[in-house]
Amino acid sequence: MTEENILGRIEISPNAIASLAAQAVLECYGVVGMANKNLRDGIAEVLPGGNFRRGIEVKLVDHQIFIDLYVVIQYGTRISEVAHGIMNRVKFTVEKALGIPVAEVNVHVQGLHVDEH
């Protein structure tokens, strides 16, 4: 995404937007972590530390942002409430930081994490 004015040009990469979104997601209640977009053998694994952006897809179309998030949620939480919380937090965080409208935030629950006691 590029913006120009008399002083010059500002370019915002999809990776920068994905980093903002990842930070917002990981602060949400009920989220265990990000998951890979492509499930292996039908099993969702939580992505380690620096790979969170692999669980996020960002598309820029006509100065609007479309974000797909692939997450693992804690078992026992209300999935729909956690997903709505993620949507609201990511939309707010990205719009506040960039001043660009977020058209869609789609949450794909790739798995549930069950604590082993």
PDB file of C-alpha atoms in Angstrom:
ATOM      1  CA  MET A   1       0.000   0.000   0.000  1.00  0.00           C
ATOM      2  CA  THR A   2       1.497   3.316  -1.063  1.00  0.00           C
ATOM      3  CA  GLU A   3       0.573   6.864  -0.125  1.00  0.00           C
ATOM      4  CA  GLU A   4       2.154   9.949  -1.666  1.00  0.00           C
ATOM      5  CA  ASN A   5       2.233  13.614  -0.692  1.00  0.00           C
ATOM      6  CA  ILE A   6       4.470  16.624  -1.393  1.00  0.00           C
ATOM      7  CA  LEU A   7       7.143  15.363   1.011  1.00  0.00           C
ATOM      8  CA  GLY A   8       7.490  11.941  -0.553  1.00  0.00           C
ATOM      9  CA  ARG A   9       6.032   8.473  -0.463  1.00  0.00           C
ATOM     10  CA  ILE A  10       5.009   6.068   2.315  1.00  0.00           C
ATOM     11  CA  GLU A  11       4.913   2.352   1.561  1.00  0.00           C
ATOM     12  CA  ILE A  12       3.338  -0.133   3.959  1.00  0.00           C
ATOM     13  CA  SER A  13       4.053  -3.775   3.209  1.00  0.00           C
ATOM     14  CA  PRO A  14       1.586  -6.597   3.846  1.00  0.00           C
ATOM     15  CA  ASN A  15       4.189  -8.062   6.255  1.00  0.00           C
ATOM     16  CA  ALA A  16       4.048  -4.912   8.389  1.00  0.00           C
ATOM     17  CA  ILE A  17       0.262  -5.149   8.522  1.00  0.00           C
ATOM     18  CA  ALA A  18       0.521  -8.861   9.380  1.00  0.00           C
ATOM     19  CA  SER A  19       2.870  -8.035  12.270  1.00  0.00           C
ATOM     20  CA  LEU A  20       0.364  -5.527  13.662  1.00  0.00           C
ATOM     21  CA  ALA A  21      -2.449  -8.055  13.328  1.00  0.00           C
ATOM     22  CA  ALA A  22      -0.410 -10.850  14.954  1.00  0.00           C
ATOM     23  CA  GLN A  23       0.342  -8.719  17.991  1.00  0.00           C
ATOM     24  CA  ALA A  24      -3.337  -7.822  18.351  1.00  0.00           C
ATOM     25  CA  VAL A  25      -4.456 -11.462  18.028  1.00  0.00           C
ATOM     26  CA  LEU A  26      -1.994 -12.735  20.616  1.00  0.00           C
ATOM     27  CA  GLU A  27      -3.341 -10.235  23.167  1.00  0.00           C
ATOM     28  CA  CYS A  28      -6.885 -11.627  22.840  1.00  0.00           C
ATOM     29  CA  TYR A  29      -8.471 -13.782  25.527  1.00  0.00           C
ATOM     30  CA  GLY A  30      -8.767 -17.449  24.564  1.00  0.00           C
ATOM     31  CA  VAL A  31      -6.121 -17.412  21.832  1.00  0.00           C
ATOM     32  CA  VAL A  32      -3.345 -19.986  22.211  1.00  0.00           C
ATOM     33  CA  GLY A  33      -1.486 -18.890  19.084  1.00  0.00           C
ATOM     34  CA  MET A  34      -1.398 -18.613  15.325  1.00  0.00           C
ATOM     35  CA  ALA A  35      -1.643 -21.698  13.108  1.00  0.00           C
ATOM     36  CA  ASN A  36      -0.358 -22.423   9.637  1.00  0.00           C
ATOM     37  CA  LYS A  37      -2.836 -21.748   6.838  1.00  0.00           C
ATOM     38  CA  ASN A  38      -2.318 -25.232   5.454  1.00  0.00           C
ATOM     39  CA  LEU A  39      -3.210 -28.025   7.856  1.00  0.00           C
ATOM     40  CA  ARG A  40      -0.928 -31.049   7.824  1.00  0.00           C
ATOM     41  CA  ASP A  41      -2.696 -34.375   8.288  1.00  0.00           C
ATOM     42  CA  GLY A  42      -5.699 -32.474   9.651  1.00  0.00           C
ATOM     43  CA  ILE A  43      -3.746 -31.341  12.728  1.00  0.00           C
ATOM     44  CA  ALA A  44      -3.272 -27.670  13.579  1.00  0.00           C
ATOM     45  CA  GLU A  45       0.020 -26.803  15.245  1.00  0.00           C
ATOM     46  CA  VAL A  46       0.727 -23.536  17.016  1.00  0.00           C
ATOM     47  CA  LEU A  47       3.403 -21.610  15.134  1.00  0.00           C
ATOM     48  CA  PRO A  48       6.519 -20.862  17.182  1.00  0.00           C
ATOM     49  CA  GLY A  49       7.755 -17.362  18.070  1.00  0.00           C
ATOM     50  CA  GLY A  50       8.843 -15.556  14.931  1.00  0.00           C
ATOM     51  CA  ASN A  51       6.579 -17.413  12.503  1.00  0.00           C
ATOM     52  CA  PHE A  52       3.269 -15.841  13.491  1.00  0.00           C
ATOM     53  CA  ARG A  53       2.921 -14.032  10.167  1.00  0.00           C
ATOM     54  CA  ARG A  54       2.632 -17.391   8.379  1.00  0.00           C
ATOM     55  CA  GLY A  55      -0.787 -17.682  10.035  1.00  0.00           C
ATOM     56  CA  ILE A  56      -1.963 -14.383   8.559  1.00  0.00           C
ATOM     57  CA  GLU A  57      -2.891 -13.447   5.024  1.00  0.00           C
ATOM     58  CA  VAL A  58      -3.181  -9.758   4.106  1.00  0.00           C
ATOM     59  CA  LYS A  59      -4.670  -8.479   0.853  1.00  0.00           C
ATOM     60  CA  LEU A  60      -4.684  -4.816  -0.192  1.00  0.00           C
ATOM     61  CA  VAL A  61      -7.438  -3.873  -2.641  1.00  0.00           C
ATOM     62  CA  ASP A  62      -8.418  -0.294  -3.574  1.00  0.00           C
ATOM     63  CA  HIS A  63      -6.988   1.251  -0.380  1.00  0.00           C
ATOM     64  CA  GLN A  64      -8.798  -1.286   1.784  1.00  0.00           C
ATOM     65  CA  ILE A  65      -7.304  -4.086   3.842  1.00  0.00           C
ATOM     66  CA  PHE A  66      -8.585  -7.665   3.934  1.00  0.00           C
ATOM     67  CA  ILE A  67      -7.120  -9.899   6.657  1.00  0.00           C
ATOM     68  CA  ASP A  68      -7.441 -13.667   7.129  1.00  0.00           C
ATOM     69  CA  LEU A  69      -6.279 -15.039  10.485  1.00  0.00           C
ATOM     70  CA  TYR A  70      -5.589 -18.712  11.225  1.00  0.00           C
ATOM     71  CA  VAL A  71      -5.714 -19.367  14.961  1.00  0.00           C
ATOM     72  CA  VAL A  72      -5.713 -22.027  17.654  1.00  0.00           C
ATOM     73  CA  ILE A  73      -8.140 -21.329  20.491  1.00  0.00           C
ATOM     74  CA  GLN A  74      -8.184 -22.638  24.056  1.00  0.00           C
ATOM     75  CA  TYR A  75     -10.637 -25.511  24.560  1.00  0.00           C
ATOM     76  CA  GLY A  76     -13.508 -24.559  26.847  1.00  0.00           C
ATOM     77  CA  THR A  77     -13.831 -20.959  25.679  1.00  0.00           C
ATOM     78  CA  ARG A  78     -16.792 -19.772  23.622  1.00  0.00           C
ATOM     79  CA  ILE A  79     -15.348 -19.915  20.134  1.00  0.00           C
ATOM     80  CA  SER A  80     -17.734 -17.350  18.637  1.00  0.00           C
ATOM     81  CA  GLU A  81     -16.982 -14.818  21.394  1.00  0.00           C
ATOM     82  CA  VAL A  82     -13.229 -15.310  21.050  1.00  0.00           C
ATOM     83  CA  ALA A  83     -13.494 -14.939  17.246  1.00  0.00           C
ATOM     84  CA  HIS A  84     -15.539 -11.726  17.540  1.00  0.00           C
ATOM     85  CA  GLY A  85     -13.029 -10.370  20.052  1.00  0.00           C
ATOM     86  CA  ILE A  86     -10.203 -11.118  17.613  1.00  0.00           C
ATOM     87  CA  MET A  87     -12.051  -9.406  14.746  1.00  0.00           C
ATOM     88  CA  ASN A  88     -12.753  -6.258  16.743  1.00  0.00           C
ATOM     89  CA  ARG A  89      -9.268  -5.963  18.230  1.00  0.00           C
ATOM     90  CA  VAL A  90      -7.440  -6.517  14.919  1.00  0.00           C
ATOM     91  CA  LYS A  91      -9.681  -4.069  13.035  1.00  0.00           C
ATOM     92  CA  PHE A  92      -9.244  -1.400  15.724  1.00  0.00           C
ATOM     93  CA  THR A  93      -5.465  -1.902  16.050  1.00  0.00           C
ATOM     94  CA  VAL A  94      -4.729  -1.821  12.309  1.00  0.00           C
ATOM     95  CA  GLU A  95      -7.033   1.122  11.568  1.00  0.00           C
ATOM     96  CA  LYS A  96      -5.643   3.109  14.499  1.00  0.00           C
ATOM     97  CA  ALA A  97      -2.016   2.475  13.499  1.00  0.00           C
ATOM     98  CA  LEU A  98      -2.406   3.035   9.752  1.00  0.00           C
ATOM     99  CA  GLY A  99      -5.450   5.248   9.313  1.00  0.00           C
ATOM    100  CA  ILE A 100      -6.630   2.954   6.523  1.00  0.00           C
ATOM    101  CA  PRO A 101     -10.012   1.170   6.628  1.00  0.00           C
ATOM    102  CA  VAL A 102     -10.034  -2.566   7.243  1.00  0.00           C
ATOM    103  CA  ALA A 103     -12.784  -4.006   5.044  1.00  0.00           C
ATOM    104  CA  GLU A 104     -12.724  -7.563   6.440  1.00  0.00           C
ATOM    105  CA  VAL A 105     -11.185  -9.588   9.226  1.00  0.00           C
ATOM    106  CA  ASN A 106     -11.852 -13.302   8.773  1.00  0.00           C
ATOM    107  CA  VAL A 107     -11.005 -15.714  11.592  1.00  0.00           C
ATOM    108  CA  HIS A 108     -10.296 -19.347  10.698  1.00  0.00           C
ATOM    109  CA  VAL A 109     -10.180 -21.549  13.799  1.00  0.00           C
ATOM    110  CA  GLN A 110      -7.675 -24.232  12.807  1.00  0.00           C
ATOM    111  CA  GLY A 111      -7.765 -26.094  16.099  1.00  0.00           C
ATOM    112  CA  LEU A 112      -8.495 -26.169  19.810  1.00  0.00           C
ATOM    113  CA  HIS A 113      -5.818 -26.541  22.479  1.00  0.00           C
ATOM    114  CA  VAL A 114      -6.665 -28.882  25.339  1.00  0.00           C
ATOM    115  CA  ASP A 115      -4.617 -28.608  28.533  1.00  0.00           C
ATOM    116  CA  GLU A 116      -3.205 -31.948  29.618  1.00  0.00           C
ATOM    117  CA  HIS A 117      -3.619 -32.418  33.352  1.00  0.00           C
TER     118      HIS A 117
END
